[in-house]
Short mmCIF file of C-alpha atoms in Angstrom, two decimals:
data_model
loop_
_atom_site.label_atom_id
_atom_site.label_comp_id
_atom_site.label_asym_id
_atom_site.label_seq_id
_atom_site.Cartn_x
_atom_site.Cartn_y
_atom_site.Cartn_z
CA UNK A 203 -77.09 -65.18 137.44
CA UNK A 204 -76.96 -69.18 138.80
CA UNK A 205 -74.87 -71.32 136.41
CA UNK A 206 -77.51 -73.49 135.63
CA UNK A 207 -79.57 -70.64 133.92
CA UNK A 208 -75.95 -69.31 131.85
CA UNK A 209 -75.72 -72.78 131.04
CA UNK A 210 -79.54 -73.03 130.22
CA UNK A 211 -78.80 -69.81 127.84
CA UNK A 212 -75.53 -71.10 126.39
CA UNK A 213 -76.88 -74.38 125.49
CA UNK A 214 -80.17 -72.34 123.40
CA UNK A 215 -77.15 -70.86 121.73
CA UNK A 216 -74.93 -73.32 120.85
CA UNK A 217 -75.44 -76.36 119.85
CA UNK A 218 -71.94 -77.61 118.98
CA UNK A 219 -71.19 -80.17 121.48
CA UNK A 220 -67.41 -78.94 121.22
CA UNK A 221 -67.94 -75.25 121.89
CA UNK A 222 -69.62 -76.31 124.53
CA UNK A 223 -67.04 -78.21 126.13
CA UNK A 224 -64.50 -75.86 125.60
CA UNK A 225 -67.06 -72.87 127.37
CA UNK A 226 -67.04 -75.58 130.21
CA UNK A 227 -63.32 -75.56 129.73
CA UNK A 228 -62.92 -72.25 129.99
CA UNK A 229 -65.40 -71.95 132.69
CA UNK A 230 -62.97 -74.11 134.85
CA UNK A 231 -60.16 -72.25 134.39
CA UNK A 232 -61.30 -68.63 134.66
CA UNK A 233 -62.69 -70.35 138.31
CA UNK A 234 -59.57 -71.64 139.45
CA UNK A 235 -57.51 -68.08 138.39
CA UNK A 236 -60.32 -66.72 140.29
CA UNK A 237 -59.48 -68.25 143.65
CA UNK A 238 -55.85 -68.25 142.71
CA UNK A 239 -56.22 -64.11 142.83
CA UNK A 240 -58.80 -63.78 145.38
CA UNK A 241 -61.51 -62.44 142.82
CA UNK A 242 -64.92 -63.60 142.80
CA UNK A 243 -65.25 -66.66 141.55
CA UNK A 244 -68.84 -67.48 140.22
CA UNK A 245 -68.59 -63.80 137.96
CA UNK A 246 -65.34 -65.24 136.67
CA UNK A 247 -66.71 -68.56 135.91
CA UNK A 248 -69.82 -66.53 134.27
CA UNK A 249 -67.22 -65.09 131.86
CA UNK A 250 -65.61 -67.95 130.78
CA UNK A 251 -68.88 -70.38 130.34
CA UNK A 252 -70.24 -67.33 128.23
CA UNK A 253 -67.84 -65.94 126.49
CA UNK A 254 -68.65 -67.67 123.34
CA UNK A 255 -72.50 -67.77 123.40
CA UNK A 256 -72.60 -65.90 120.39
CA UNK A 257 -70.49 -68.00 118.52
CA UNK A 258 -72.60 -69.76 116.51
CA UNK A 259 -74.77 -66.70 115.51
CA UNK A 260 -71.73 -65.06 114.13
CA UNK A 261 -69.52 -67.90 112.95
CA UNK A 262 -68.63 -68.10 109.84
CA UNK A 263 -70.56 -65.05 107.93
CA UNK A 264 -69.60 -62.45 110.95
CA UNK A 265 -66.63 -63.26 112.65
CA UNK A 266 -65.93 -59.54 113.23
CA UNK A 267 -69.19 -59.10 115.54
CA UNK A 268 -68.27 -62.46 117.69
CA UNK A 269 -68.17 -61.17 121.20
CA UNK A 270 -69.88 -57.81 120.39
CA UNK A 271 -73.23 -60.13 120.11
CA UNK A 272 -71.78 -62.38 123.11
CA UNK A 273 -71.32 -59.11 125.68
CA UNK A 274 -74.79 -57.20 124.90
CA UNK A 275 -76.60 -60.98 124.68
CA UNK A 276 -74.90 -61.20 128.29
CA UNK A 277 -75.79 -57.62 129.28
CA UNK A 278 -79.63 -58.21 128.01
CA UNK A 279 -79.58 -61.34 130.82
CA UNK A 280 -78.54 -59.08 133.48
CA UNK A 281 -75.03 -59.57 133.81
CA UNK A 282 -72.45 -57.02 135.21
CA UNK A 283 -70.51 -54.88 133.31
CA UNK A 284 -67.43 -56.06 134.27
CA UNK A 285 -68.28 -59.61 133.19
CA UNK A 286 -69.98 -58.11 129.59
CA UNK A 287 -66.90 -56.25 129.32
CA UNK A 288 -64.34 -59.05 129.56
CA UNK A 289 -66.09 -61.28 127.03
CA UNK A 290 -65.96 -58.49 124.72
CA UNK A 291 -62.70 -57.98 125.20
CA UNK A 292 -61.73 -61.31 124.79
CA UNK A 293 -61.67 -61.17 121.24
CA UNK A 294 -58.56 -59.33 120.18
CA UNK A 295 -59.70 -58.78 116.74
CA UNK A 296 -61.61 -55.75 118.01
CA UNK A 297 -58.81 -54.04 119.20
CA UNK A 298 -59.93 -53.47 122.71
CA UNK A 299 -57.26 -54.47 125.28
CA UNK A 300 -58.36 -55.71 128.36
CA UNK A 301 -58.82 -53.49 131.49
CA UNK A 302 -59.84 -56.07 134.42
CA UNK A 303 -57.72 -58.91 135.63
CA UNK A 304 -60.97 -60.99 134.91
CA UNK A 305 -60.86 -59.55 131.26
CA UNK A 306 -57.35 -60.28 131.06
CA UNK A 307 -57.76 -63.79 132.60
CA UNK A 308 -60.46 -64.64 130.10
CA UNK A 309 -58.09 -63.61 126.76
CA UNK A 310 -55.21 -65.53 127.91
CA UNK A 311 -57.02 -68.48 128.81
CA UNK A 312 -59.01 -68.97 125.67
CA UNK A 313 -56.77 -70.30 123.66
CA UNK A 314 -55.00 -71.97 126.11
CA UNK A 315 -58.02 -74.16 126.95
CA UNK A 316 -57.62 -75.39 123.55
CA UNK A 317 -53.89 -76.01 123.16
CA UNK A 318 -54.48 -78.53 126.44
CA UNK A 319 -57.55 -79.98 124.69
CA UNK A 320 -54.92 -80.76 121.56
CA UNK A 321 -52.51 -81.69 123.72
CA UNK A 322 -54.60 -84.91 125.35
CA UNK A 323 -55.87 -85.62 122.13
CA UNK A 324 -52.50 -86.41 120.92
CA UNK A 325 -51.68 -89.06 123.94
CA UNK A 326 -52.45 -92.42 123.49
CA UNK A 327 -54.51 -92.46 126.34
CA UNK A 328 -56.50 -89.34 125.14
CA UNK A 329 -56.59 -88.05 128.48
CA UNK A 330 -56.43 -84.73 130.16
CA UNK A 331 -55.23 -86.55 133.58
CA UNK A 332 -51.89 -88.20 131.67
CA UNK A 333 -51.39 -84.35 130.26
CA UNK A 334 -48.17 -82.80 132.49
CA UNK A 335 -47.53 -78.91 132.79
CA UNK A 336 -44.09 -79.29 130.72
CA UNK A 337 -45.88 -81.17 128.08
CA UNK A 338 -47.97 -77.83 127.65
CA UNK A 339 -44.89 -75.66 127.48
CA UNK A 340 -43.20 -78.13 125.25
CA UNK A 341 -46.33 -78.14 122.65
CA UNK A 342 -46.40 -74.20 122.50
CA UNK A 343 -43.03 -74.39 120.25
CA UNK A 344 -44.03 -76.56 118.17
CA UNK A 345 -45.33 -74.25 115.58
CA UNK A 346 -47.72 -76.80 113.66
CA UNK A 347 -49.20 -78.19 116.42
CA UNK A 348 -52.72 -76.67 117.53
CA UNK A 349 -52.15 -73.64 115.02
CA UNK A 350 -55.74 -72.50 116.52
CA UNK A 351 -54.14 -72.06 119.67
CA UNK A 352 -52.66 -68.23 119.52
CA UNK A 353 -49.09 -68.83 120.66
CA UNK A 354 -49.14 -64.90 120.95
CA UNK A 355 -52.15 -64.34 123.35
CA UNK A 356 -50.90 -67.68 125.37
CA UNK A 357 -47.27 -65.86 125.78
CA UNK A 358 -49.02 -62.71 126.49
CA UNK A 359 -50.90 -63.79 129.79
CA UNK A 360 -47.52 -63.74 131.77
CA UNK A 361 -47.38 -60.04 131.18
CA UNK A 362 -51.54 -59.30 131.48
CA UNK A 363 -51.27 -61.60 134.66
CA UNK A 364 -48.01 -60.49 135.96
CA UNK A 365 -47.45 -64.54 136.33
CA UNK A 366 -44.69 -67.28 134.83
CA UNK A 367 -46.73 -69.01 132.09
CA UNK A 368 -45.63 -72.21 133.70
CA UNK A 369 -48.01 -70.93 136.48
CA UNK A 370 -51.24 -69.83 134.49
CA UNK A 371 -50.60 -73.30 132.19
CA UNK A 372 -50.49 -75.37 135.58
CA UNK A 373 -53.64 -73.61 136.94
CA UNK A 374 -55.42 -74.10 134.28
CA UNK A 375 -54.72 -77.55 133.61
CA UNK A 376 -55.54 -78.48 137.12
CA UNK A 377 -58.90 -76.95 136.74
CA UNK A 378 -60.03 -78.49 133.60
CA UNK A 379 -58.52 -81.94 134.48
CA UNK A 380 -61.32 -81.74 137.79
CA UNK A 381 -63.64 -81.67 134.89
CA UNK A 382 -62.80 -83.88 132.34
CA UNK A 383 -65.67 -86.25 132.49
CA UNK A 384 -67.72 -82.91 131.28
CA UNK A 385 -65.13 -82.13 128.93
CA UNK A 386 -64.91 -85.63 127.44
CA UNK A 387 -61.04 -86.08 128.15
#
């Protein structure tokens, strides 16, 4: 599948601006782990700008089906197993661990997206450029802050990607501050 036709089908499913954003965030940073790892890039990029498409559909009344919906909605529009697999993995609420790096990748990263979203928002400037690796690291003990974020899942990447979290939070910031026009930060 060509981005601009998963981005064609995420935007007929979501119309949140926000979700959006953070798919596009997400979409970044599965990218950049993808080059950082040697793994193909564009499926991992697939993964993270569709790993929520279903969100809307699901959100609030059926939370427990969000990423079920997402992976066969994905799998309908052709896309690999692998990449139907991570987003429904993604979701830990289902119980599934992850089996690929990509479906790793794309759990840890989630929330992690976010906590740098919340992390900008909180500068003066309100943007993603002015936002530093440590900054990142500093925000994840601060147990009010971003309580969205799963601290848990965040920690858990070094382990799924056998990589300091230092390294995964500096990848990914990197990657969504080469988009933050799209992002809005």
């Amino acid at each position: 599948m060509q981005r601009q036709v998963a981005l064609d089908l995420l935007n007929s499913k979501l119309q949140n601006k926000n979700l959006i954003k953070h798919s596009l965030a997400v979409e970044a940073a599965m990218k950049a782990l993808a080059e950082h790892f040697g793994e193909n890039e564009n499926d991992w990029a697939l993964a993270g700008l569709l790993h929520d498409v279903d969100y809307s559909m699901v959100v609030p009344d059926r939370l427990s089906e969000h990423s079920k919906l997402g992976a066969q909605i994905c799998q309908e529009n052709g896309l690999s197993k692998e990449i139907c697999q991570a987003i429904l993995t993604h979701n830990e609420a289902h119980g599934l661990e992850p089996q690929t790096k990509m479906g790793k990748a794309l759990r840890s990263v989630d929330p992690l997206t976010g906590l740098i979203v919340a992390a900008a928002l909180v500068l003066p400037s309100k943007k993603i450029a002015d936002v530093k690796t440590e900054t990142v690291l500093n925000r994840m003990e601060e147990k009010s802050f971003a309580k969205g974020a799963n601290r848990e899942i965040i920690r858990n990447g070094e382990k799924l990607l056998e990589m300091p979290l230092a390294e995964i939070v500096s990848i990914v910031l990197k990657a969504m501050q080469k988009i933050a026009g799209e992002i809005g930060l």
